[in-house]
CSV table of C-alpha atoms in Angstrom, one decimal:
chain,number,residue,atom,x,y,z
A,1,MET,CA,97.3,-23.0,39.3
A,2,GLY,CA,97.7,-20.4,36.4
A,3,LYS,CA,95.5,-17.4,35.9
A,4,SER,CA,94.1,-18.4,32.5
A,5,VAL,CA,91.3,-20.8,33.5
A,6,LYS,CA,88.0,-20.7,31.8
A,7,PHE,CA,84.6,-22.2,32.6
A,8,VAL,CA,81.8,-22.5,30.1
A,9,CYS,CA,78.3,-22.9,31.6
A,10,TYR,CA,74.9,-23.5,30.0
A,11,THR,CA,72.5,-23.8,32.9
A,12,ARG,CA,72.0,-22.6,36.5
A,13,LEU,CA,73.0,-26.0,37.8
A,14,GLN,CA,76.3,-25.8,35.8
A,15,LEU,CA,77.1,-22.4,37.3
A,16,PHE,CA,76.6,-23.8,40.8
A,17,ILE,CA,78.8,-26.8,40.2
A,18,ALA,CA,81.4,-24.6,38.5
A,19,SER,CA,81.5,-22.5,41.7
A,20,ARG,CA,82.2,-25.6,43.8
A,21,VAL,CA,84.9,-26.8,41.4
A,22,ILE,CA,86.6,-23.4,41.6
A,23,LYS,CA,86.6,-23.7,45.4
A,24,LEU,CA,87.8,-27.3,45.4
A,25,GLU,CA,90.6,-26.6,42.9
A,26,LYS,CA,91.5,-23.3,44.6
A,27,ILE,CA,91.4,-21.4,41.3
A,28,LYS,CA,92.3,-17.7,41.4
A,29,LYS,CA,90.7,-15.2,39.0
A,30,PRO,CA,88.7,-17.7,36.9
A,31,LYS,CA,86.8,-16.6,33.7
A,32,VAL,CA,83.2,-17.8,33.5
A,33,ILE,CA,81.1,-17.7,30.3
A,34,TYR,CA,77.4,-18.2,30.9
A,35,ILE,CA,75.4,-19.0,27.8
A,36,ALA,CA,71.7,-18.3,28.8
A,37,LYS,CA,68.8,-19.8,26.9
A,38,SER,CA,66.1,-17.5,28.3
A,39,GLU,CA,67.2,-15.7,31.5
A,40,SER,CA,68.2,-12.0,31.4
A,41,GLN,CA,71.2,-10.8,33.3
A,42,GLU,CA,68.9,-9.6,36.0
A,43,ASP,CA,67.5,-13.1,36.5
A,44,ILE,CA,70.9,-14.5,37.3
A,45,ILE,CA,72.3,-11.8,39.6
A,46,GLY,CA,71.9,-14.1,42.6
A,47,LEU,CA,73.8,-16.9,40.9
A,48,LYS,CA,76.9,-14.7,40.7
A,49,ASN,CA,77.0,-14.8,44.5
A,50,PHE,CA,78.1,-18.4,44.3
A,51,PHE,CA,81.5,-17.2,43.0
A,52,CYS,CA,84.4,-15.5,44.6
A,53,GLU,CA,84.8,-11.8,44.0
A,54,ASP,CA,87.7,-12.1,41.6
A,55,VAL,CA,85.7,-14.1,39.0
A,56,GLU,CA,85.4,-12.5,35.5
A,57,PHE,CA,81.9,-13.1,34.4
A,58,PHE,CA,80.8,-13.0,30.7
A,59,TYR,CA,77.1,-13.3,29.9
A,60,CYS,CA,75.6,-14.3,26.5
A,61,ASN,CA,71.9,-14.8,25.7
A,62,ILE,CA,71.2,-17.2,22.9
A,63,LYS,CA,67.5,-17.7,22.1
A,64,TYR,CA,67.8,-18.8,18.5
A,65,LYS,CA,68.1,-22.3,17.1
A,66,LEU,CA,70.6,-23.6,14.6
A,67,PRO,CA,71.9,-22.1,12.4
A,68,PHE,CA,71.1,-18.6,13.7
A,69,ASN,CA,72.6,-19.2,17.2
A,70,ILE,CA,76.0,-20.2,15.8
A,71,ILE,CA,76.0,-17.0,13.5
A,72,LYS,CA,75.3,-14.8,16.6
A,73,PHE,CA,77.9,-16.8,18.5
A,74,TYR,CA,80.5,-16.2,15.7
A,75,PHE,CA,80.4,-12.4,16.2
A,76,LYS,CA,79.9,-12.5,19.9
A,77,PHE,CA,83.0,-14.6,20.5
A,78,LEU,CA,85.4,-13.2,18.0
A,79,PHE,CA,87.5,-12.0,20.9
A,80,LEU,CA,88.3,-15.6,21.8
A,81,LYS,CA,90.1,-16.3,18.6
A,82,LYS,CA,93.6,-17.8,19.3
A,83,ARG,CA,93.3,-17.0,23.1
A,84,LYS,CA,95.3,-19.4,25.2
A,85,PHE,CA,94.2,-20.9,28.5
A,86,ASP,CA,95.9,-23.3,31.0
A,87,THR,CA,92.7,-25.3,31.6
A,88,VAL,CA,89.1,-25.2,30.2
A,89,TYR,CA,86.1,-26.7,32.1
A,90,ILE,CA,82.9,-27.5,30.3
A,91,ALA,CA,79.7,-29.5,31.1
A,92,SER,CA,77.5,-29.6,28.0
A,93,ILE,CA,79.8,-32.0,26.1
A,94,ASN,CA,77.4,-32.5,23.2
A,95,ASN,CA,76.7,-28.8,22.6
A,96,ILE,CA,77.8,-27.3,19.2
A,97,LEU,CA,78.2,-23.9,20.7
A,98,ILE,CA,80.6,-25.3,23.3
A,99,HIS,CA,82.4,-27.1,20.5
A,100,TYR,CA,82.7,-23.8,18.6
A,101,ILE,CA,84.4,-22.2,21.6
A,102,LEU,CA,86.8,-25.1,22.0
A,103,SER,CA,87.7,-24.8,18.3
A,104,ARG,CA,88.5,-21.1,18.6
A,105,ILE,CA,90.9,-21.2,21.6
A,106,SER,CA,94.0,-23.2,22.6
A,107,PHE,CA,94.5,-24.8,26.0
A,108,ASN,CA,96.8,-27.2,27.8
A,109,SER,CA,94.1,-29.2,29.6
A,110,LEU,CA,90.4,-30.0,29.3
A,111,LYS,CA,88.3,-31.0,32.3
A,112,THR,CA,84.5,-31.6,32.6
A,113,PHE,CA,81.8,-31.4,35.2
A,114,ASP,CA,78.2,-32.6,35.4
A,115,ASP,CA,75.6,-31.1,33.1
A,116,GLY,CA,72.8,-32.8,35.1
A,117,ALA,CA,71.0,-36.1,35.1
A,118,ALA,CA,72.1,-36.7,31.5
A,119,ASN,CA,75.5,-37.6,32.9
A,120,ILE,CA,74.2,-40.7,34.7
A,121,ILE,CA,71.2,-41.9,32.7
A,122,SER,CA,72.4,-45.1,31.1
A,123,ASN,CA,70.9,-44.6,27.6
A,124,GLY,CA,71.0,-40.8,27.8
A,125,GLN,CA,72.4,-38.3,25.3
A,126,PHE,CA,75.9,-38.4,26.8
A,127,LYS,CA,76.2,-42.1,26.8
A,128,ALA,CA,75.1,-43.1,23.3
A,129,TYR,CA,76.8,-42.1,20.0
A,130,SER,CA,74.5,-39.9,17.9
A,131,LYS,CA,75.1,-39.2,14.2
A,132,SER,CA,75.3,-35.5,13.2
A,133,SER,CA,72.6,-34.1,10.9
A,134,ARG,CA,73.5,-32.7,7.5
A,135,ILE,CA,72.8,-29.2,8.8
A,136,LYS,CA,75.1,-29.7,11.7
A,137,LYS,CA,77.9,-31.2,9.6
A,138,LEU,CA,77.6,-28.2,7.2
A,139,ILE,CA,77.8,-25.7,10.1
A,140,GLU,CA,80.9,-27.6,11.5
A,141,LEU,CA,82.5,-27.3,8.1
A,142,ILE,CA,81.7,-23.6,7.6
A,143,PHE,CA,82.8,-22.5,11.1
A,144,PHE,CA,85.8,-24.8,11.3
A,145,ILE,CA,84.4,-26.7,14.3
A,146,ASN,CA,86.7,-29.6,15.0
A,147,TRP,CA,85.3,-30.8,18.4
A,148,SER,CA,82.6,-33.3,19.1
A,149,MET,CA,81.1,-35.1,22.1
A,150,GLU,CA,83.3,-38.1,21.6
A,151,LYS,CA,86.5,-36.0,21.3
A,152,VAL,CA,85.6,-34.2,24.6
A,153,LYS,CA,85.1,-37.5,26.4
A,154,LYS,CA,88.5,-38.8,25.2
A,155,SER,CA,90.2,-35.5,26.0
A,156,SER,CA,88.9,-34.8,29.5
A,157,LYS,CA,91.6,-35.3,32.0
A,158,ARG,CA,89.2,-35.3,35.0
A,159,HIS,CA,85.5,-35.1,35.6
A,160,PHE,CA,83.8,-33.5,38.6
A,161,SER,CA,80.5,-35.0,39.6
A,162,ILE,CA,77.8,-34.4,42.2
A,163,TYR,CA,76.5,-38.0,41.7
A,164,MET,CA,78.5,-40.0,44.3
A,165,GLY,CA,79.2,-43.6,43.2
A,166,LEU,CA,77.3,-43.5,39.9
A,167,PRO,CA,79.0,-44.2,36.5
A,168,ASN,CA,79.7,-41.1,34.5
A,169,ILE,CA,81.1,-40.0,31.1
A,170,ILE,CA,84.7,-40.9,32.0
A,171,GLU,CA,86.3,-43.1,34.7
A,172,ASN,CA,88.5,-40.4,36.3
A,173,VAL,CA,85.9,-38.8,38.6
A,174,ASP,CA,86.2,-36.5,41.6
A,175,TYR,CA,83.0,-36.2,43.7
A,176,ILE,CA,81.6,-33.0,45.1
A,177,ASP,CA,79.0,-32.9,48.0
A,178,ALA,CA,77.3,-29.9,46.5
A,179,PHE,CA,73.9,-30.0,48.4
A,180,LYS,CA,74.9,-31.0,51.9
A,181,VAL,CA,72.6,-29.4,54.4
A,182,THR,CA,74.7,-27.7,57.1
A,183,ASP,CA,72.1,-25.1,58.3
A,184,GLN,CA,69.6,-26.9,60.6
A,185,THR,CA,67.9,-23.7,61.9
A,186,PHE,CA,64.2,-24.4,62.0
A,187,LYS,CA,61.3,-21.9,62.4
A,188,SER,CA,59.6,-22.1,65.8
A,189,LYS,CA,56.3,-23.3,64.3
A,190,GLN,CA,57.6,-25.8,61.8
A,191,LYS,CA,54.8,-27.5,59.7
A,192,GLU,CA,54.6,-31.3,59.3
A,193,SER,CA,55.0,-31.6,55.5
A,194,CYS,CA,54.3,-30.2,52.1
A,195,ALA,CA,54.4,-31.6,48.5
A,196,ILE,CA,56.3,-30.0,45.6
A,197,LEU,CA,56.0,-30.8,41.9
A,198,ILE,CA,59.2,-30.0,40.1
A,199,GLY,CA,58.5,-28.3,36.9
A,200,SER,CA,60.1,-29.5,33.7
A,201,LYS,CA,60.6,-28.8,30.0
A,202,TYR,CA,57.9,-31.3,29.3
A,203,ASN,CA,58.4,-31.5,25.6
A,204,GLU,CA,62.0,-32.7,26.3
A,205,LEU,CA,60.7,-35.6,28.5
A,206,LEU,CA,58.3,-37.0,26.0
A,207,ARG,CA,58.2,-38.7,22.6
A,208,PRO,CA,58.0,-36.3,19.6
A,209,GLN,CA,54.2,-36.6,19.0
A,210,ALA,CA,53.1,-36.5,22.7
A,211,ASP,CA,51.1,-33.6,24.1
A,212,ALA,CA,53.1,-31.9,26.9
A,213,SER,CA,50.1,-30.2,28.4
A,214,ILE,CA,48.4,-33.5,29.1
A,215,VAL,CA,51.2,-35.0,31.2
A,216,LYS,CA,51.6,-31.8,33.2
A,217,ARG,CA,47.8,-31.7,33.8
A,218,LYS,CA,47.9,-35.4,34.9
A,219,ALA,CA,50.8,-34.7,37.4
A,220,LEU,CA,49.0,-31.7,38.9
A,221,SER,CA,45.7,-33.6,39.2
A,222,TYR,CA,47.5,-36.4,41.1
A,223,LEU,CA,48.9,-33.9,43.7
A,224,LYS,CA,45.6,-32.2,44.1
A,225,GLU,CA,43.8,-35.5,44.8
A,226,ASN,CA,46.5,-37.0,47.0
A,227,GLU,CA,48.2,-34.2,48.8
A,228,HIS,CA,46.9,-31.3,51.0
A,229,HIS,CA,49.6,-28.6,51.0
A,230,THR,CA,51.1,-28.4,47.5
A,231,PHE,CA,53.5,-26.1,45.6
A,232,TYR,CA,54.6,-26.0,41.9
A,233,LEU,CA,58.3,-25.3,41.5
A,234,LYS,CA,58.6,-23.7,38.0
A,235,HIS,CA,61.5,-24.7,35.7
A,236,PRO,CA,63.6,-21.7,34.6
A,237,ARG,CA,62.9,-22.3,30.9
A,238,GLU,CA,59.3,-23.3,31.4
A,239,GLN,CA,57.0,-21.1,29.3
A,240,GLU,CA,53.6,-22.6,30.3
A,241,PRO,CA,51.2,-20.4,32.5
A,242,ALA,CA,52.0,-20.4,36.2
A,243,GLU,CA,50.0,-22.5,38.6
A,244,LYS,CA,48.2,-21.0,41.6
A,245,CYS,CA,50.7,-22.2,44.3
A,246,ILE,CA,53.9,-21.5,42.4
A,247,ILE,CA,57.4,-21.0,43.6
A,248,ASN,CA,59.7,-19.0,41.2
A,249,SER,CA,63.2,-20.1,42.2
A,250,GLU,CA,65.6,-17.2,42.1
A,251,LEU,CA,68.6,-19.6,42.4
A,252,LEU,CA,68.3,-23.3,42.0
A,253,SER,CA,65.4,-25.7,42.6
A,254,GLU,CA,67.6,-27.7,45.0
A,255,LEU,CA,68.5,-24.6,47.1
A,256,THR,CA,64.8,-23.6,47.2
A,257,VAL,CA,63.8,-27.0,48.5
A,258,ILE,CA,66.6,-26.9,51.1
A,259,LYS,CA,65.4,-23.5,52.2
A,260,LEU,CA,61.8,-24.8,52.6
A,261,LEU,CA,63.1,-27.5,55.0
A,262,ARG,CA,63.3,-24.7,57.6
A,263,TYR,CA,59.6,-24.5,57.5
A,264,TYR,CA,58.6,-28.2,57.0
A,265,LYS,CA,59.7,-31.3,58.8
A,266,GLU,CA,59.4,-33.3,55.6
A,267,ILE,CA,59.1,-32.4,51.9
A,268,ARG,CA,57.5,-34.8,49.4
A,269,LEU,CA,59.1,-34.2,46.1
A,270,TYR,CA,57.3,-35.2,42.9
A,271,GLY,CA,58.7,-35.1,39.4
A,272,PHE,CA,59.8,-36.9,36.2
A,273,PHE,CA,63.2,-38.0,37.6
A,274,SER,CA,64.6,-34.5,37.5
A,275,SER,CA,68.1,-33.7,38.5
A,276,CYS,CA,66.7,-31.9,41.5
A,277,GLN,CA,65.3,-35.1,42.8
A,278,ILE,CA,68.5,-37.0,42.2
A,279,ASN,CA,70.6,-34.2,43.9
A,280,LEU,CA,68.5,-34.4,47.0
A,281,ALA,CA,68.2,-38.2,47.1
A,282,THR,CA,70.4,-38.5,50.2
A,283,ASN,CA,68.5,-36.0,52.3
A,284,SER,CA,66.5,-38.0,54.9
A,285,ARG,CA,63.8,-35.3,55.1
A,286,VAL,CA,63.1,-35.3,51.3
A,287,LYS,CA,60.9,-38.2,50.0
A,288,ASN,CA,61.0,-38.6,46.2
A,289,PHE,CA,58.2,-39.8,44.0
A,290,VAL,CA,58.7,-40.2,40.2
A,291,PHE,CA,55.9,-40.2,37.6
A,292,ASN,CA,55.9,-42.9,35.0
A,293,TYR,CA,53.9,-42.3,31.8
A,294,SER,CA,53.5,-44.2,28.5
A,295,GLN,CA,54.7,-41.3,26.4
A,296,LEU,CA,58.0,-40.6,28.2
A,297,ASN,CA,61.1,-40.8,25.9
A,298,ASP,CA,63.0,-44.1,25.7
A,299,PRO,CA,66.2,-43.1,27.7
A,300,LEU,CA,64.0,-41.9,30.6
A,301,LYS,CA,61.7,-45.0,30.3
A,302,SER,CA,64.8,-47.3,30.6
A,303,GLU,CA,65.5,-46.0,34.1
A,304,PHE,CA,62.2,-47.5,35.4
A,305,GLY,CA,63.4,-51.1,34.8
A,306,LYS,CA,65.1,-53.5,37.2
A,307,GLY,CA,68.6,-52.1,36.7
A,308,GLY,CA,67.4,-48.5,36.4
A,309,LEU,CA,68.5,-45.7,38.6
A,310,ILE,CA,65.0,-44.9,39.9
A,311,LYS,CA,64.8,-48.2,41.9
A,312,LYS,CA,68.5,-48.0,42.9
A,313,LEU,CA,67.9,-44.6,44.5
A,314,GLY,CA,64.8,-46.0,46.3
A,315,PHE,CA,62.3,-43.5,44.6
A,316,GLU,CA,58.6,-44.5,44.7
A,317,ILE,CA,57.1,-44.8,41.2
A,318,ILE,CA,53.6,-43.4,40.4
A,319,ASN,CA,51.8,-44.4,37.2
A,320,LEU,CA,50.0,-41.6,35.4
A,321,ASP,CA,48.3,-43.7,32.7
């Protein structure tokens, strides 16, 4: 494979999957752009260890919302103009910043990989067509952005997924067993079990007018009343105050849970159908519990029904209302 291969990543999970795709495809000297929403470069030093030594890593922190982030992007990525690549790999197929990069460069082939749970939720943001707002259309016009989510889906030659056997954004899918546990080294005094609540960006889970602090409080109260040994695994972009028994994951939530399996015979994982829960669904020592709540957004709500993924994966549903 040629040298000019570029990956564009937007989350920690995407970085991890990209590292596995590089290994699978045997790519030499890949270029990786990481667009961070909140993390500093120091926060993601450990994530670079996923990659081979010959990777060229480019970090960009974008904290602003449209239109300011695209303006910063314009100056930050001027160096990409008219650059040529053999293959480009992306995950956030609906992201205007990714579309901007695709519009500035030329390439022979486009491939995609999982963004996260959005790839498999039946009524999620990657499955349904969404009309662009006036502001977005204006930005696309001013900055000559000629890529869209639909164009990406039609152009992707191959998709790499960690969700074995589940429908994805295109039909041509290669599966990656990214979270297979190979290290079964246990501590001598292994405890019976613990419960972990997976933190979330709660405002993104709920309907627009719902109070995010209420649903978080309800979930924490349930664990305190029904579990003895509990932890709270903070989401990387979660801004709410830390809980008492908190785990700040330096890498990925999934890897943190796998690490804790050395200390506990079983982990009871609670959350709002997070990608971490889905990614660890096949681990026999991880038991998944998903919270249902009346104010969850419609795409997430649809997964609780008969044909939804939650029941297909065998997760236990807990009502918070």
